[in-house]
Amino acid sequence: QQQVKQSPQSLIVQKGGISIINCAYENTAFDYFPWYQQFPGKGPALLIAIRPDVSEKKEGRFTISFNKSAKQFSLHIMDSQPGDSATYFCAASRGTSYDKVIFGPGTSLSVIP
Amino acid sequence: NAGVMQNPRHLVRRRGQEARLRCSPMKGHSHVYWYRQLPEEGLKFMVYLQKENIIDESGMPKERFSAEFPKEGPSILRIQQVVRGDSAAYFCASHDSLGQDEQYFGPGTRLTVT
């Protein structure tokens, strides 16, 4: 029940295209859903996050869509760029109680020119 | 405004030796989390500490691993008698006490056991 599932494992997108990564969770106690971006040799960096009281959050080219009833959420990267090539992790936690973050297994995104 | 600092960045140990990994949280942060990332995998929670207290160690292996966050100084993750399976990247994250959600991650320590 603590698991966060993520797909696809890897993704290749043409420059200018839309990258879509999907995640699902089971634990209804989760109330904070961040996405992290990780470049090789670096630590994860928060990209964008959402709480279940909204169905969508957009920041620049990055949008999270959230479906509370289905316990699913997804990241859309519009106008994907080669600089977006990285590993993306969806995650979940009980944010209000300083809880550990449960990470998905990650998606390796490659944006080709 | 320095971020989360970890040292060393790379650590090589022979089987049976001890590894000590250090984490200095962001200024003003009193909550520290340790995560382990095996090659080609996501991060797995290990332990959550506040100053001088272990809050949640449900992800820590029962043997050889310990963690502390003293009143003064960095948080330390200690691995005794390392084995090849301990080779991984170990990340520290810190969190403030103001009700903010985000955990800020350090650059990690890459441990290689030969």
PDB file of C-alpha atoms in Angstrom:
ATOM      1  CA  GLN A   1       0.000   0.000   0.000  1.00  0.00           C
ATOM      2  CA  GLN A   2       3.019   2.230   0.317  1.00  0.00           C
ATOM      3  CA  GLN A   3       3.940   1.697  -3.316  1.00  0.00           C
ATOM      4  CA  VAL A   4       3.840   4.272  -6.104  1.00  0.00           C
ATOM      5  CA  LYS A   5       3.699   2.810  -9.594  1.00  0.00           C
ATOM      6  CA  GLN A   6       5.132   4.669 -12.587  1.00  0.00           C
ATOM      7  CA  SER A   7       5.167   4.156 -16.331  1.00  0.00           C
ATOM      8  CA  PRO A   8       6.741   4.076 -18.798  1.00  0.00           C
ATOM      9  CA  GLN A   9      10.176   3.017 -17.635  1.00  0.00           C
ATOM     10  CA  SER A  10      11.757   4.914 -20.515  1.00  0.00           C
ATOM     11  CA  LEU A  11      10.484   7.417 -23.038  1.00  0.00           C
ATOM     12  CA  ILE A  12      11.891   8.899 -26.224  1.00  0.00           C
ATOM     13  CA  VAL A  13      10.258  12.068 -27.517  1.00  0.00           C
ATOM     14  CA  GLN A  14      11.054  14.299 -30.431  1.00  0.00           C
ATOM     15  CA  LYS A  15      11.994  17.904 -29.669  1.00  0.00           C
ATOM     16  CA  GLY A  16       8.827  19.982 -29.481  1.00  0.00           C
ATOM     17  CA  GLY A  17       6.663  16.992 -28.632  1.00  0.00           C
ATOM     18  CA  ILE A  18       4.701  16.197 -25.471  1.00  0.00           C
ATOM     19  CA  SER A  19       6.168  13.877 -22.855  1.00  0.00           C
ATOM     20  CA  ILE A  20       3.645  12.077 -20.660  1.00  0.00           C
ATOM     21  CA  ILE A  21       4.489  10.051 -17.550  1.00  0.00           C
ATOM     22  CA  ASN A  22       1.817   8.278 -15.531  1.00  0.00           C
ATOM     23  CA  CYS A  23       1.706   7.277 -11.879  1.00  0.00           C
ATOM     24  CA  ALA A  24      -0.688   5.495  -9.558  1.00  0.00           C
ATOM     25  CA  TYR A  25      -0.916   4.998  -5.808  1.00  0.00           C
ATOM     26  CA  GLU A  26      -2.953   2.970  -3.327  1.00  0.00           C
ATOM     27  CA  ASN A  27      -2.615   4.698   0.034  1.00  0.00           C
ATOM     28  CA  THR A  28      -5.430   7.229   0.420  1.00  0.00           C
ATOM     29  CA  ALA A  29      -3.532   8.857   3.293  1.00  0.00           C
ATOM     30  CA  PHE A  30      -1.161  10.418   0.781  1.00  0.00           C
ATOM     31  CA  ASP A  31      -1.927  14.104   0.353  1.00  0.00           C
ATOM     32  CA  TYR A  32       1.118  15.543  -1.344  1.00  0.00           C
ATOM     33  CA  PHE A  33       2.350  14.439  -4.781  1.00  0.00           C
ATOM     34  CA  PRO A  34       5.666  15.892  -5.954  1.00  0.00           C
ATOM     35  CA  TRP A  35       7.557  15.227  -9.154  1.00  0.00           C
ATOM     36  CA  TYR A  36      11.336  15.192  -9.055  1.00  0.00           C
ATOM     37  CA  GLN A  37      13.817  15.608 -11.900  1.00  0.00           C
ATOM     38  CA  GLN A  38      17.227  13.986 -11.620  1.00  0.00           C
ATOM     39  CA  PHE A  39      20.217  14.466 -13.895  1.00  0.00           C
ATOM     40  CA  PRO A  40      23.048  11.900 -13.897  1.00  0.00           C
ATOM     41  CA  GLY A  41      25.288  12.282 -10.869  1.00  0.00           C
ATOM     42  CA  LYS A  42      22.965  14.767  -9.177  1.00  0.00           C
ATOM     43  CA  GLY A  43      20.367  14.667  -6.457  1.00  0.00           C
ATOM     44  CA  PRO A  44      16.651  14.843  -7.226  1.00  0.00           C
ATOM     45  CA  ALA A  45      15.235  18.349  -7.565  1.00  0.00           C
ATOM     46  CA  LEU A  46      11.590  19.234  -7.055  1.00  0.00           C
ATOM     47  CA  LEU A  47       9.945  20.072 -10.370  1.00  0.00           C
ATOM     48  CA  ILE A  48       6.302  20.583  -9.491  1.00  0.00           C
ATOM     49  CA  ALA A  49       3.893  19.286  -6.856  1.00  0.00           C
ATOM     50  CA  ILE A  50       0.160  18.986  -6.312  1.00  0.00           C
ATOM     51  CA  ARG A  51      -2.313  18.329  -3.542  1.00  0.00           C
ATOM     52  CA  PRO A  52      -5.488  16.274  -4.123  1.00  0.00           C
ATOM     53  CA  ASP A  53      -7.809  19.256  -3.721  1.00  0.00           C
ATOM     54  CA  VAL A  54      -7.030  20.386  -7.275  1.00  0.00           C
ATOM     55  CA  SER A  55      -7.215  18.387 -10.499  1.00  0.00           C
ATOM     56  CA  GLU A  56      -4.507  20.208 -12.415  1.00  0.00           C
ATOM     57  CA  LYS A  57      -1.491  22.391 -11.777  1.00  0.00           C
ATOM     58  CA  LYS A  58       0.579  24.088 -14.427  1.00  0.00           C
ATOM     59  CA  GLU A  59       3.989  25.689 -14.136  1.00  0.00           C
ATOM     60  CA  GLY A  60       5.490  26.802 -17.413  1.00  0.00           C
ATOM     61  CA  ARG A  61       5.787  23.793 -19.713  1.00  0.00           C
ATOM     62  CA  PHE A  62       5.056  21.336 -16.897  1.00  0.00           C
ATOM     63  CA  THR A  63       1.529  20.251 -15.949  1.00  0.00           C
ATOM     64  CA  ILE A  64       0.339  17.753 -13.360  1.00  0.00           C
ATOM     65  CA  SER A  65      -3.074  16.180 -13.886  1.00  0.00           C
ATOM     66  CA  PHE A  66      -4.596  14.529 -10.820  1.00  0.00           C
ATOM     67  CA  ASN A  67      -7.503  12.066 -10.660  1.00  0.00           C
ATOM     68  CA  LYS A  68      -8.329  11.490  -7.008  1.00  0.00           C
ATOM     69  CA  SER A  69     -11.053   8.873  -7.584  1.00  0.00           C
ATOM     70  CA  ALA A  70      -8.767   6.774  -9.775  1.00  0.00           C
ATOM     71  CA  LYS A  71      -5.743   7.440  -7.539  1.00  0.00           C
ATOM     72  CA  GLN A  72      -3.715   8.400 -10.570  1.00  0.00           C
ATOM     73  CA  PHE A  73      -1.652  11.402 -11.555  1.00  0.00           C
ATOM     74  CA  SER A  74       0.467  12.299 -14.529  1.00  0.00           C
ATOM     75  CA  LEU A  75       3.129  14.730 -15.661  1.00  0.00           C
ATOM     76  CA  HIS A  76       2.906  16.402 -19.051  1.00  0.00           C
ATOM     77  CA  ILE A  77       5.930  18.205 -20.466  1.00  0.00           C
ATOM     78  CA  MET A  78       4.887  20.423 -23.343  1.00  0.00           C
ATOM     79  CA  ASP A  79       7.302  21.478 -26.096  1.00  0.00           C
ATOM     80  CA  SER A  80       9.885  19.004 -24.817  1.00  0.00           C
ATOM     81  CA  GLN A  81      13.499  20.097 -25.176  1.00  0.00           C
ATOM     82  CA  PRO A  82      16.795  18.174 -25.212  1.00  0.00           C
ATOM     83  CA  GLY A  83      17.608  19.851 -21.888  1.00  0.00           C
ATOM     84  CA  ASP A  84      14.610  18.039 -20.376  1.00  0.00           C
ATOM     85  CA  SER A  85      16.417  14.713 -20.876  1.00  0.00           C
ATOM     86  CA  ALA A  86      16.645  13.321 -17.354  1.00  0.00           C
ATOM     87  CA  THR A  87      15.060  10.778 -15.047  1.00  0.00           C
ATOM     88  CA  TYR A  88      11.693  11.792 -13.621  1.00  0.00           C
ATOM     89  CA  PHE A  89      10.282  10.407 -10.404  1.00  0.00           C
ATOM     90  CA  CYS A  90       6.726  10.748  -9.226  1.00  0.00           C
ATOM     91  CA  ALA A  91       6.317  10.525  -5.485  1.00  0.00           C
ATOM     92  CA  ALA A  92       3.812  10.705  -2.687  1.00  0.00           C
ATOM     93  CA  SER A  93       3.794  11.519   0.985  1.00  0.00           C
ATOM     94  CA  ARG A  94       1.606  12.639   3.833  1.00  0.00           C
ATOM     95  CA  GLY A  95       3.024  16.105   3.517  1.00  0.00           C
ATOM     96  CA  THR A  96       1.395  17.633   6.525  1.00  0.00           C
ATOM     97  CA  SER A  97       2.971  15.169   8.918  1.00  0.00           C
ATOM     98  CA  TYR A  98       6.595  15.411   7.826  1.00  0.00           C
ATOM     99  CA  ASP A  99       6.390  11.931   6.413  1.00  0.00           C
ATOM    100  CA  LYS A 100       8.882  10.092   4.255  1.00  0.00           C
ATOM    101  CA  VAL A 101       8.546  10.463   0.503  1.00  0.00           C
ATOM    102  CA  ILE A 102       7.660   7.314  -1.407  1.00  0.00           C
ATOM    103  CA  PHE A 103       9.198   7.400  -4.869  1.00  0.00           C
ATOM    104  CA  GLY A 104       8.104   5.702  -8.041  1.00  0.00           C
ATOM    105  CA  PRO A 105      10.760   3.690  -9.897  1.00  0.00           C
ATOM    106  CA  GLY A 106      11.471   6.511 -12.352  1.00  0.00           C
ATOM    107  CA  THR A 107      11.148   7.275 -16.052  1.00  0.00           C
ATOM    108  CA  SER A 108      14.202   7.929 -18.172  1.00  0.00           C
ATOM    109  CA  LEU A 109      13.265  10.616 -20.702  1.00  0.00           C
ATOM    110  CA  SER A 110      15.314  11.278 -23.802  1.00  0.00           C
ATOM    111  CA  VAL A 111      14.356  14.209 -25.997  1.00  0.00           C
ATOM    112  CA  ILE A 112      15.948  13.902 -29.429  1.00  0.00           C
ATOM    113  CA  PRO A 113      16.503  16.847 -31.785  1.00  0.00           C
TER     114      PRO A 113
ATOM    115  CA  ASN B   1      21.873  30.359   1.177  1.00  0.00           C
ATOM    116  CA  ALA B   2      23.664  27.042   0.934  1.00  0.00           C
ATOM    117  CA  GLY B   3      21.653  23.992   0.049  1.00  0.00           C
ATOM    118  CA  VAL B   4      21.914  20.549   1.574  1.00  0.00           C
ATOM    119  CA  MET B   5      25.533  19.496   1.697  1.00  0.00           C
ATOM    120  CA  GLN B   6      26.817  15.955   1.679  1.00  0.00           C
ATOM    121  CA  ASN B   7      30.316  14.631   1.968  1.00  0.00           C
ATOM    122  CA  PRO B   8      32.160  12.854   0.761  1.00  0.00           C
ATOM    123  CA  ARG B   9      30.674  12.890  -2.744  1.00  0.00           C
ATOM    124  CA  HIS B  10      32.387   9.612  -3.589  1.00  0.00           C
ATOM    125  CA  LEU B  11      33.529   6.955  -1.154  1.00  0.00           C
ATOM    126  CA  VAL B  12      35.306   3.704  -1.873  1.00  0.00           C
ATOM    127  CA  ARG B  13      35.479   1.060   0.817  1.00  0.00           C
ATOM    128  CA  ARG B  14      36.683  -2.525   0.871  1.00  0.00           C
ATOM    129  CA  ARG B  15      34.371  -5.221   2.125  1.00  0.00           C
ATOM    130  CA  GLY B  16      34.332  -5.268   5.903  1.00  0.00           C
ATOM    131  CA  GLN B  17      35.294  -1.634   6.378  1.00  0.00           C
ATOM    132  CA  GLU B  18      33.080   1.097   7.817  1.00  0.00           C
ATOM    133  CA  ALA B  19      31.492   3.881   5.783  1.00  0.00           C
ATOM    134  CA  ARG B  20      30.509   7.236   7.291  1.00  0.00           C
ATOM    135  CA  LEU B  21      28.360   9.563   5.270  1.00  0.00           C
ATOM    136  CA  ARG B  22      27.715  13.134   6.395  1.00  0.00           C
ATOM    137  CA  CYS B  23      24.823  15.454   5.716  1.00  0.00           C
ATOM    138  CA  SER B  24      24.470  19.114   6.645  1.00  0.00           C
ATOM    139  CA  PRO B  25      20.872  20.249   6.172  1.00  0.00           C
ATOM    140  CA  MET B  26      19.858  23.599   4.816  1.00  0.00           C
ATOM    141  CA  LYS B  27      20.223  26.457   7.261  1.00  0.00           C
ATOM    142  CA  GLY B  28      17.329  26.476   9.671  1.00  0.00           C
ATOM    143  CA  HIS B  29      16.191  22.945   8.814  1.00  0.00           C
ATOM    144  CA  SER B  30      15.942  20.518  11.702  1.00  0.00           C
ATOM    145  CA  HIS B  31      14.450  17.526   9.881  1.00  0.00           C
ATOM    146  CA  VAL B  32      16.730  15.158   7.973  1.00  0.00           C
ATOM    147  CA  TYR B  33      15.856  12.159   5.815  1.00  0.00           C
ATOM    148  CA  TRP B  34      18.204   9.572   4.320  1.00  0.00           C
ATOM    149  CA  TYR B  35      17.371   7.702   1.109  1.00  0.00           C
ATOM    150  CA  ARG B  36      19.260   5.020  -0.823  1.00  0.00           C
ATOM    151  CA  GLN B  37      19.246   4.697  -4.597  1.00  0.00           C
ATOM    152  CA  LEU B  38      20.463   1.467  -6.114  1.00  0.00           C
ATOM    153  CA  PRO B  39      21.611   1.568  -9.760  1.00  0.00           C
ATOM    154  CA  GLU B  40      18.711   2.046 -12.185  1.00  0.00           C
ATOM    155  CA  GLU B  41      16.183   2.246  -9.337  1.00  0.00           C
ATOM    156  CA  GLY B  42      14.174   4.869  -7.502  1.00  0.00           C
ATOM    157  CA  LEU B  43      15.021   6.256  -4.119  1.00  0.00           C
ATOM    158  CA  LYS B  44      14.072   4.206  -1.061  1.00  0.00           C
ATOM    159  CA  PHE B  45      13.488   5.813   2.311  1.00  0.00           C
ATOM    160  CA  MET B  46      15.819   4.722   5.078  1.00  0.00           C
ATOM    161  CA  VAL B  47      15.451   6.954   8.137  1.00  0.00           C
ATOM    162  CA  TYR B  48      13.967  10.243   9.338  1.00  0.00           C
ATOM    163  CA  LEU B  49      15.643  12.196  12.124  1.00  0.00           C
ATOM    164  CA  GLN B  50      15.145  15.402  14.001  1.00  0.00           C
ATOM    165  CA  LYS B  51      17.823  16.899  16.204  1.00  0.00           C
ATOM    166  CA  GLU B  52      18.918  14.171  18.658  1.00  0.00           C
ATOM    167  CA  ASN B  53      15.913  11.968  17.803  1.00  0.00           C
ATOM    168  CA  ILE B  54      15.183   9.156  15.372  1.00  0.00           C
ATOM    169  CA  ILE B  55      11.575   9.620  14.276  1.00  0.00           C
ATOM    170  CA  ASP B  56      11.159   6.829  11.729  1.00  0.00           C
ATOM    171  CA  GLU B  57      13.726   4.154  10.914  1.00  0.00           C
ATOM    172  CA  SER B  58      11.365   1.759   9.189  1.00  0.00           C
ATOM    173  CA  GLY B  59      13.520   1.692   6.044  1.00  0.00           C
ATOM    174  CA  MET B  60      16.816   0.968   7.744  1.00  0.00           C
ATOM    175  CA  PRO B  61      18.307  -2.517   7.528  1.00  0.00           C
ATOM    176  CA  LYS B  62      18.256  -4.069  10.977  1.00  0.00           C
ATOM    177  CA  GLU B  63      21.968  -4.762  11.079  1.00  0.00           C
ATOM    178  CA  ARG B  64      25.108  -2.760  10.281  1.00  0.00           C
ATOM    179  CA  PHE B  65      23.284   0.521   9.575  1.00  0.00           C
ATOM    180  CA  SER B  66      22.819   3.382  12.028  1.00  0.00           C
ATOM    181  CA  ALA B  67      22.074   7.077  11.849  1.00  0.00           C
ATOM    182  CA  GLU B  68      22.311  10.047  14.130  1.00  0.00           C
ATOM    183  CA  PHE B  69      21.625  13.768  14.044  1.00  0.00           C
ATOM    184  CA  PRO B  70      23.346  15.339  17.042  1.00  0.00           C
ATOM    185  CA  LYS B  71      22.497  18.684  18.581  1.00  0.00           C
ATOM    186  CA  GLU B  72      25.596  20.141  16.969  1.00  0.00           C
ATOM    187  CA  GLY B  73      27.077  19.071  13.665  1.00  0.00           C
ATOM    188  CA  PRO B  74      25.907  17.107  10.655  1.00  0.00           C
ATOM    189  CA  SER B  75      23.761  14.037  10.452  1.00  0.00           C
ATOM    190  CA  ILE B  76      25.782  10.848  10.058  1.00  0.00           C
ATOM    191  CA  LEU B  77      24.779   7.623   8.308  1.00  0.00           C
ATOM    192  CA  ARG B  78      27.097   4.832   9.387  1.00  0.00           C
ATOM    193  CA  ILE B  79      27.430   1.499   7.646  1.00  0.00           C
ATOM    194  CA  GLN B  80      29.542  -1.070   9.436  1.00  0.00           C
ATOM    195  CA  GLN B  81      31.222  -4.043   7.766  1.00  0.00           C
ATOM    196  CA  VAL B  82      30.176  -2.964   4.299  1.00  0.00           C
ATOM    197  CA  VAL B  83      29.294  -5.552   1.654  1.00  0.00           C
ATOM    198  CA  ARG B  84      29.127  -5.217  -2.128  1.00  0.00           C
ATOM    199  CA  GLY B  85      25.339  -4.884  -1.970  1.00  0.00           C
ATOM    200  CA  ASP B  86      25.746  -1.619  -0.049  1.00  0.00           C
ATOM    201  CA  SER B  87      27.132   0.023  -3.196  1.00  0.00           C
ATOM    202  CA  ALA B  88      24.615   2.742  -4.016  1.00  0.00           C
ATOM    203  CA  ALA B  89      23.997   6.474  -3.978  1.00  0.00           C
ATOM    204  CA  TYR B  90      22.901   7.751  -0.594  1.00  0.00           C
ATOM    205  CA  PHE B  91      20.922  10.956  -0.546  1.00  0.00           C
ATOM    206  CA  CYS B  92      20.087  13.197   2.331  1.00  0.00           C
ATOM    207  CA  ALA B  93      17.125  15.571   2.305  1.00  0.00           C
ATOM    208  CA  SER B  94      16.108  18.262   4.736  1.00  0.00           C
ATOM    209  CA  HIS B  95      12.839  19.872   5.612  1.00  0.00           C
ATOM    210  CA  ASP B  96      11.941  22.963   7.594  1.00  0.00           C
ATOM    211  CA  SER B  97       9.609  23.250  10.555  1.00  0.00           C
ATOM    212  CA  LEU B  98       7.237  25.771   9.061  1.00  0.00           C
ATOM    213  CA  GLY B  99       4.731  23.326   7.611  1.00  0.00           C
ATOM    214  CA  GLN B 100       6.241  23.462   4.122  1.00  0.00           C
ATOM    215  CA  ASP B 101       5.988  20.215   2.175  1.00  0.00           C
ATOM    216  CA  GLU B 102       9.144  20.160   0.124  1.00  0.00           C
ATOM    217  CA  GLN B 103      12.169  18.086   1.013  1.00  0.00           C
ATOM    218  CA  TYR B 104      15.380  19.533  -0.406  1.00  0.00           C
ATOM    219  CA  PHE B 105      17.890  16.935  -1.553  1.00  0.00           C
ATOM    220  CA  GLY B 106      21.649  17.003  -1.382  1.00  0.00           C
ATOM    221  CA  PRO B 107      23.930  15.883  -4.227  1.00  0.00           C
ATOM    222  CA  GLY B 108      24.403  12.443  -2.728  1.00  0.00           C
ATOM    223  CA  THR B 109      27.313  10.241  -1.700  1.00  0.00           C
ATOM    224  CA  ARG B 110      28.190   7.486  -4.103  1.00  0.00           C
ATOM    225  CA  LEU B 111      29.482   4.508  -2.153  1.00  0.00           C
ATOM    226  CA  THR B 112      31.430   1.823  -3.958  1.00  0.00           C
ATOM    227  CA  VAL B 113      32.368  -1.344  -2.087  1.00  0.00           C
ATOM    228  CA  THR B 114      35.190  -3.305  -3.668  1.00  0.00           C
TER     229      THR B 114
END
